[in-house]
PDB file of C-alpha atoms in Angstrom:
ATOM      1  CA  UNK A   1      45.191  37.614  87.100  1.00 39.00           C
ATOM      2  CA  UNK A   2      48.733  38.858  87.246  1.00 44.00           C
ATOM      3  CA  UNK A   3      50.520  38.331  90.577  1.00 49.00           C
ATOM      4  CA  UNK A   4      51.471  41.286  92.729  1.00 47.00           C
ATOM      5  CA  UNK A   5      54.811  41.705  94.501  1.00 53.00           C
ATOM      6  CA  UNK A   6      55.328  44.254  97.120  1.00 54.00           C
ATOM      7  CA  UNK A   7      52.166  45.798  95.929  1.00 53.00           C
ATOM      8  CA  UNK A   8      53.365  46.268  92.342  1.00 63.00           C
ATOM      9  CA  UNK A   9      51.680  44.568  89.411  1.00 71.00           C
ATOM     10  CA  UNK A  10      53.845  43.161  86.473  1.00 79.00           C
ATOM     11  CA  UNK A  11      53.779  46.325  84.565  1.00 83.00           C
ATOM     12  CA  UNK A  12      54.752  48.620  87.222  1.00 86.00           C
ATOM     13  CA  UNK A  13      57.823  46.359  88.021  1.00 90.00           C
ATOM     14  CA  UNK A  14      58.765  46.387  84.332  1.00 92.00           C
ATOM     15  CA  UNK A  15      58.438  50.195  84.255  1.00 93.00           C
ATOM     16  CA  UNK A  16      60.368  50.508  87.380  1.00 94.00           C
ATOM     17  CA  UNK A  17      63.289  48.376  86.198  1.00 95.00           C
ATOM     18  CA  UNK A  18      63.228  50.473  82.983  1.00 96.00           C
ATOM     19  CA  UNK A  19      63.473  53.571  84.782  1.00 96.00           C
ATOM     20  CA  UNK A  20      66.361  52.312  86.715  1.00 97.00           C
ATOM     21  CA  UNK A  21      68.184  51.197  83.724  1.00 97.00           C
ATOM     22  CA  UNK A  22      67.700  54.617  82.071  1.00 97.00           C
ATOM     23  CA  UNK A  23      68.951  56.351  85.062  1.00 97.00           C
ATOM     24  CA  UNK A  24      72.012  54.066  85.227  1.00 97.00           C
ATOM     25  CA  UNK A  25      72.580  54.832  81.487  1.00 97.00           C
ATOM     26  CA  UNK A  26      72.279  58.483  81.855  1.00 96.00           C
ATOM     27  CA  UNK A  27      74.817  58.431  84.909  1.00 97.00           C
ATOM     28  CA  UNK A  28      77.319  56.283  82.960  1.00 96.00           C
ATOM     29  CA  UNK A  29      77.062  58.241  79.635  1.00 95.00           C
ATOM     30  CA  UNK A  30      77.122  61.682  81.596  1.00 95.00           C
ATOM     31  CA  UNK A  31      80.438  60.651  83.497  1.00 95.00           C
ATOM     32  CA  UNK A  32      82.495  57.954  81.815  1.00 95.00           C
ATOM     33  CA  UNK A  33      80.958  58.472  78.186  1.00 92.00           C
ATOM     34  CA  UNK A  34      78.961  56.428  75.879  1.00 91.00           C
ATOM     35  CA  UNK A  35      81.760  54.160  74.660  1.00 89.00           C
ATOM     36  CA  UNK A  36      82.455  53.106  78.120  1.00 92.00           C
ATOM     37  CA  UNK A  37      78.678  52.566  78.958  1.00 94.00           C
ATOM     38  CA  UNK A  38      78.347  48.868  78.700  1.00 94.00           C
ATOM     39  CA  UNK A  39      75.354  46.632  79.181  1.00 95.00           C
ATOM     40  CA  UNK A  40      77.333  45.082  81.939  1.00 95.00           C
ATOM     41  CA  UNK A  41      78.115  48.385  83.563  1.00 97.00           C
ATOM     42  CA  UNK A  42      74.491  49.520  83.306  1.00 97.00           C
ATOM     43  CA  UNK A  43      73.049  46.418  84.872  1.00 97.00           C
ATOM     44  CA  UNK A  44      75.594  46.622  87.544  1.00 97.00           C
ATOM     45  CA  UNK A  45      74.683  50.271  88.415  1.00 97.00           C
ATOM     46  CA  UNK A  46      70.961  49.565  88.191  1.00 96.00           C
ATOM     47  CA  UNK A  47      71.319  46.332  90.467  1.00 96.00           C
ATOM     48  CA  UNK A  48      69.784  44.265  87.750  1.00 96.00           C
ATOM     49  CA  UNK A  49      70.645  41.388  85.787  1.00 93.00           C
ATOM     50  CA  UNK A  50      71.197  41.200  81.770  1.00 93.00           C
ATOM     51  CA  UNK A  51      67.792  39.178  81.714  1.00 92.00           C
ATOM     52  CA  UNK A  52      66.045  42.454  82.947  1.00 94.00           C
ATOM     53  CA  UNK A  53      68.054  44.672  80.624  1.00 95.00           C
ATOM     54  CA  UNK A  54      66.653  42.708  77.554  1.00 94.00           C
ATOM     55  CA  UNK A  55      63.148  42.973  78.939  1.00 93.00           C
ATOM     56  CA  UNK A  56      63.247  46.676  78.165  1.00 93.00           C
ATOM     57  CA  UNK A  57      65.851  47.231  75.567  1.00 95.00           C
ATOM     58  CA  UNK A  58      67.249  45.340  72.609  1.00 93.00           C
ATOM     59  CA  UNK A  59      70.861  46.289  73.095  1.00 93.00           C
ATOM     60  CA  UNK A  60      73.054  49.209  74.170  1.00 92.00           C
ATOM     61  CA  UNK A  61      72.211  51.213  71.277  1.00 90.00           C
ATOM     62  CA  UNK A  62      68.520  51.055  72.039  1.00 93.00           C
ATOM     63  CA  UNK A  63      69.418  52.186  75.672  1.00 94.00           C
ATOM     64  CA  UNK A  64      71.590  55.140  74.778  1.00 92.00           C
ATOM     65  CA  UNK A  65      69.050  56.507  72.193  1.00 91.00           C
ATOM     66  CA  UNK A  66      66.359  56.041  74.774  1.00 94.00           C
ATOM     67  CA  UNK A  67      68.593  58.299  77.185  1.00 94.00           C
ATOM     68  CA  UNK A  68      69.083  60.910  74.529  1.00 92.00           C
ATOM     69  CA  UNK A  69      65.274  60.724  73.675  1.00 91.00           C
ATOM     70  CA  UNK A  70      64.364  61.446  77.356  1.00 93.00           C
ATOM     71  CA  UNK A  71      66.686  64.271  77.837  1.00 94.00           C
ATOM     72  CA  UNK A  72      65.364  65.737  74.425  1.00 92.00           C
ATOM     73  CA  UNK A  73      61.693  65.505  75.783  1.00 93.00           C
ATOM     74  CA  UNK A  74      62.885  67.151  79.064  1.00 95.00           C
ATOM     75  CA  UNK A  75      64.637  70.078  77.314  1.00 94.00           C
ATOM     76  CA  UNK A  76      61.490  70.752  75.156  1.00 94.00           C
ATOM     77  CA  UNK A  77      59.166  70.411  78.307  1.00 96.00           C
ATOM     78  CA  UNK A  78      61.437  72.743  80.464  1.00 97.00           C
ATOM     79  CA  UNK A  79      61.250  75.347  77.620  1.00 96.00           C
ATOM     80  CA  UNK A  80      57.519  74.874  77.014  1.00 95.00           C
ATOM     81  CA  UNK A  81      56.916  75.398  80.737  1.00 97.00           C
ATOM     82  CA  UNK A  82      58.860  78.572  80.864  1.00 97.00           C
ATOM     83  CA  UNK A  83      57.236  79.988  77.873  1.00 95.00           C
ATOM     84  CA  UNK A  84      53.697  79.340  79.183  1.00 94.00           C
ATOM     85  CA  UNK A  85      54.257  80.475  82.839  1.00 96.00           C
ATOM     86  CA  UNK A  86      56.423  83.540  82.163  1.00 96.00           C
ATOM     87  CA  UNK A  87      54.740  86.835  82.223  1.00 94.00           C
ATOM     88  CA  UNK A  88      56.023  89.967  80.488  1.00 93.00           C
ATOM     89  CA  UNK A  89      57.196  90.848  77.094  1.00 95.00           C
ATOM     90  CA  UNK A  90      58.013  88.469  74.263  1.00 96.00           C
ATOM     91  CA  UNK A  91      61.791  88.824  74.819  1.00 96.00           C
ATOM     92  CA  UNK A  92      61.572  88.308  78.497  1.00 97.00           C
ATOM     93  CA  UNK A  93      59.418  85.004  77.771  1.00 96.00           C
ATOM     94  CA  UNK A  94      62.295  83.983  75.340  1.00 97.00           C
ATOM     95  CA  UNK A  95      64.879  84.716  77.876  1.00 97.00           C
ATOM     96  CA  UNK A  96      63.202  82.786  80.559  1.00 97.00           C
ATOM     97  CA  UNK A  97      62.758  79.623  78.304  1.00 97.00           C
ATOM     98  CA  UNK A  98      66.359  79.747  77.333  1.00 97.00           C
ATOM     99  CA  UNK A  99      67.489  80.257  80.999  1.00 98.00           C
ATOM    100  CA  UNK A 100      65.526  77.430  82.088  1.00 98.00           C
ATOM    101  CA  UNK A 101      67.178  75.075  79.419  1.00 97.00           C
ATOM    102  CA  UNK A 102      70.878  76.285  79.952  1.00 97.00           C
ATOM    103  CA  UNK A 103      70.283  76.010  83.609  1.00 97.00           C
ATOM    104  CA  UNK A 104      69.053  72.453  83.151  1.00 97.00           C
ATOM    105  CA  UNK A 105      72.106  71.484  81.078  1.00 96.00           C
ATOM    106  CA  UNK A 106      74.583  73.116  83.318  1.00 96.00           C
ATOM    107  CA  UNK A 107      73.368  72.549  86.830  1.00 95.00           C
ATOM    108  CA  UNK A 108      73.646  68.754  86.009  1.00 95.00           C
ATOM    109  CA  UNK A 109      76.948  68.476  83.951  1.00 92.00           C
ATOM    110  CA  UNK A 110      75.804  64.883  83.159  1.00 94.00           C
ATOM    111  CA  UNK A 111      72.910  66.142  81.080  1.00 95.00           C
ATOM    112  CA  UNK A 112      75.076  68.808  79.526  1.00 94.00           C
ATOM    113  CA  UNK A 113      77.772  66.299  78.482  1.00 93.00           C
ATOM    114  CA  UNK A 114      75.271  63.941  76.947  1.00 93.00           C
ATOM    115  CA  UNK A 115      73.449  66.703  74.954  1.00 91.00           C
ATOM    116  CA  UNK A 116      76.513  68.423  73.498  1.00 89.00           C
ATOM    117  CA  UNK A 117      79.374  65.962  73.847  1.00 88.00           C
ATOM    118  CA  UNK A 118      78.194  62.481  73.727  1.00 86.00           C
ATOM    119  CA  UNK A 119      75.468  63.082  70.835  1.00 80.00           C
ATOM    120  CA  UNK A 120      78.041  64.033  68.567  1.00 78.00           C
ATOM    121  CA  UNK A 121      81.135  62.009  69.472  1.00 72.00           C
ATOM    122  CA  UNK A 122      79.285  58.690  69.999  1.00 69.00           C
ATOM    123  CA  UNK A 123      79.077  56.447  66.830  1.00 69.00           C
ATOM    124  CA  UNK A 124      75.833  55.029  68.187  1.00 68.00           C
ATOM    125  CA  UNK A 125      74.162  58.400  68.490  1.00 77.00           C
ATOM    126  CA  UNK A 126      75.218  60.213  65.441  1.00 75.00           C
ATOM    127  CA  UNK A 127      72.251  59.108  63.245  1.00 76.00           C
ATOM    128  CA  UNK A 128      69.997  59.632  66.324  1.00 78.00           C
ATOM    129  CA  UNK A 129      71.467  63.189  66.644  1.00 79.00           C
ATOM    130  CA  UNK A 130      69.940  64.207  63.273  1.00 82.00           C
ATOM    131  CA  UNK A 131      66.361  62.992  64.503  1.00 85.00           C
ATOM    132  CA  UNK A 132      66.764  64.764  67.900  1.00 86.00           C
ATOM    133  CA  UNK A 133      68.049  68.036  66.059  1.00 87.00           C
ATOM    134  CA  UNK A 134      64.998  68.025  63.749  1.00 91.00           C
ATOM    135  CA  UNK A 135      62.476  67.735  66.709  1.00 91.00           C
ATOM    136  CA  UNK A 136      64.333  70.649  68.689  1.00 92.00           C
ATOM    137  CA  UNK A 137      64.450  72.801  65.566  1.00 95.00           C
ATOM    138  CA  UNK A 138      60.656  72.204  64.936  1.00 96.00           C
ATOM    139  CA  UNK A 139      60.051  73.227  68.486  1.00 95.00           C
ATOM    140  CA  UNK A 140      62.161  76.477  68.070  1.00 96.00           C
ATOM    141  CA  UNK A 141      60.037  77.217  64.833  1.00 97.00           C
ATOM    142  CA  UNK A 142      56.719  76.649  66.632  1.00 96.00           C
ATOM    143  CA  UNK A 143      57.822  78.670  69.574  1.00 96.00           C
ATOM    144  CA  UNK A 144      58.787  81.552  67.213  1.00 97.00           C
ATOM    145  CA  UNK A 145      55.407  81.601  65.500  1.00 97.00           C
ATOM    146  CA  UNK A 146      53.633  81.407  68.979  1.00 95.00           C
ATOM    147  CA  UNK A 147      55.757  84.216  70.328  1.00 96.00           C
ATOM    148  CA  UNK A 148      55.895  86.530  67.426  1.00 97.00           C
ATOM    149  CA  UNK A 149      52.666  85.894  65.632  1.00 96.00           C
ATOM    150  CA  UNK A 150      52.282  87.783  62.215  1.00 96.00           C
ATOM    151  CA  UNK A 151      55.926  89.299  63.001  1.00 97.00           C
ATOM    152  CA  UNK A 152      57.607  85.746  62.810  1.00 98.00           C
ATOM    153  CA  UNK A 153      59.642  84.990  59.727  1.00 98.00           C
ATOM    154  CA  UNK A 154      58.367  82.331  57.320  1.00 97.00           C
ATOM    155  CA  UNK A 155      58.706  78.683  58.196  1.00 97.00           C
ATOM    156  CA  UNK A 156      61.743  78.025  56.086  1.00 97.00           C
ATOM    157  CA  UNK A 157      63.580  80.813  57.628  1.00 98.00           C
ATOM    158  CA  UNK A 158      62.468  79.640  61.364  1.00 97.00           C
ATOM    159  CA  UNK A 159      63.846  76.320  60.541  1.00 97.00           C
ATOM    160  CA  UNK A 160      67.300  77.685  59.518  1.00 97.00           C
ATOM    161  CA  UNK A 161      67.212  79.926  62.583  1.00 97.00           C
ATOM    162  CA  UNK A 162      66.386  76.931  64.909  1.00 96.00           C
ATOM    163  CA  UNK A 163      69.458  75.115  63.404  1.00 96.00           C
ATOM    164  CA  UNK A 164      71.609  78.236  64.143  1.00 97.00           C
ATOM    165  CA  UNK A 165      70.496  78.658  67.659  1.00 96.00           C
ATOM    166  CA  UNK A 166      71.134  74.971  68.492  1.00 94.00           C
ATOM    167  CA  UNK A 167      74.408  75.167  66.983  1.00 94.00           C
ATOM    168  CA  UNK A 168      75.371  78.381  68.708  1.00 96.00           C
ATOM    169  CA  UNK A 169      74.226  77.067  72.077  1.00 95.00           C
ATOM    170  CA  UNK A 170      76.055  73.791  71.575  1.00 93.00           C
ATOM    171  CA  UNK A 171      79.261  75.363  71.064  1.00 95.00           C
ATOM    172  CA  UNK A 172      78.666  77.805  74.206  1.00 96.00           C
ATOM    173  CA  UNK A 173      77.663  75.134  76.399  1.00 96.00           C
ATOM    174  CA  UNK A 174      80.578  72.860  75.334  1.00 94.00           C
ATOM    175  CA  UNK A 175      83.053  75.766  75.852  1.00 95.00           C
ATOM    176  CA  UNK A 176      81.577  76.195  79.371  1.00 95.00           C
ATOM    177  CA  UNK A 177      81.548  72.379  80.208  1.00 93.00           C
ATOM    178  CA  UNK A 178      85.118  72.071  78.833  1.00 92.00           C
ATOM    179  CA  UNK A 179      86.412  75.173  80.529  1.00 91.00           C
ATOM    180  CA  UNK A 180      87.745  76.771  77.456  1.00 94.00           C
ATOM    181  CA  UNK A 181      85.731  79.885  78.000  1.00 93.00           C
ATOM    182  CA  UNK A 182      84.867  81.621  81.318  1.00 93.00           C
ATOM    183  CA  UNK A 183      81.098  81.858  80.706  1.00 94.00           C
ATOM    184  CA  UNK A 184      78.226  82.458  82.964  1.00 95.00           C
ATOM    185  CA  UNK A 185      74.796  81.268  82.344  1.00 96.00           C
ATOM    186  CA  UNK A 186      73.785  84.800  81.790  1.00 97.00           C
ATOM    187  CA  UNK A 187      76.409  85.258  79.098  1.00 97.00           C
ATOM    188  CA  UNK A 188      75.098  82.240  76.990  1.00 97.00           C
ATOM    189  CA  UNK A 189      71.475  83.207  77.471  1.00 98.00           C
ATOM    190  CA  UNK A 190      72.154  86.780  76.400  1.00 97.00           C
ATOM    191  CA  UNK A 191      73.928  85.534  73.282  1.00 97.00           C
ATOM    192  CA  UNK A 192      71.124  83.021  72.636  1.00 97.00           C
ATOM    193  CA  UNK A 193      68.210  85.535  73.125  1.00 98.00           C
ATOM    194  CA  UNK A 194      69.796  88.036  70.901  1.00 98.00           C
ATOM    195  CA  UNK A 195      70.216  85.242  68.106  1.00 98.00           C
ATOM    196  CA  UNK A 196      66.694  84.175  68.365  1.00 98.00           C
ATOM    197  CA  UNK A 197      65.203  87.547  68.197  1.00 97.00           C
ATOM    198  CA  UNK A 198      67.335  88.582  65.186  1.00 97.00           C
ATOM    199  CA  UNK A 199      66.756  85.320  63.246  1.00 98.00           C
ATOM    200  CA  UNK A 200      63.025  84.706  63.976  1.00 98.00           C
ATOM    201  CA  UNK A 201      61.388  88.080  63.998  1.00 97.00           C
ATOM    202  CA  UNK A 202      60.834  90.499  61.169  1.00 93.00           C
ATOM    203  CA  UNK A 203      61.447  94.208  61.879  1.00 81.00           C
TER     204      UNK A 203
END
């Protein structure tokens, strides 16, 4: 029988250490950047030795991809919850989902930096970015079909609309994070909502 330490079994301890490493990786990627997020720095921030790093990750690249995957899941879950819990018109539901996502990425600038700066700038994440983008675009396409029903444009157009929405939101978020544009959350949400409606719904 597996031994228990402090009331935690082996699997629980492994999961807790992985979570600590992911949190340390997110903190470093979102503050000093992916290039300076070394395995040594992550272990020091998590209070763990390299032995435990390799227990969960094969190397730095594996960790940074896991951080981005976790953030992408959080973004999709945030949008989904807003769509499912918001009452009102279709456009009000769209706006609620976009507000929730934009707020998530701007209230914690570390998440915003990982999503719109590090995912593009980091060599380790460029390939991963294509996979993450595909997942987000698929989500946008499916959400448009759910919201508009028979008024939704065809799948191929929804896919293009998803790519445009992600690209536009990325640029707006980047401008806000870098201070090149004086943008409020409502400014970004208004523009994103108008683009979503214009590109995913048939008149």
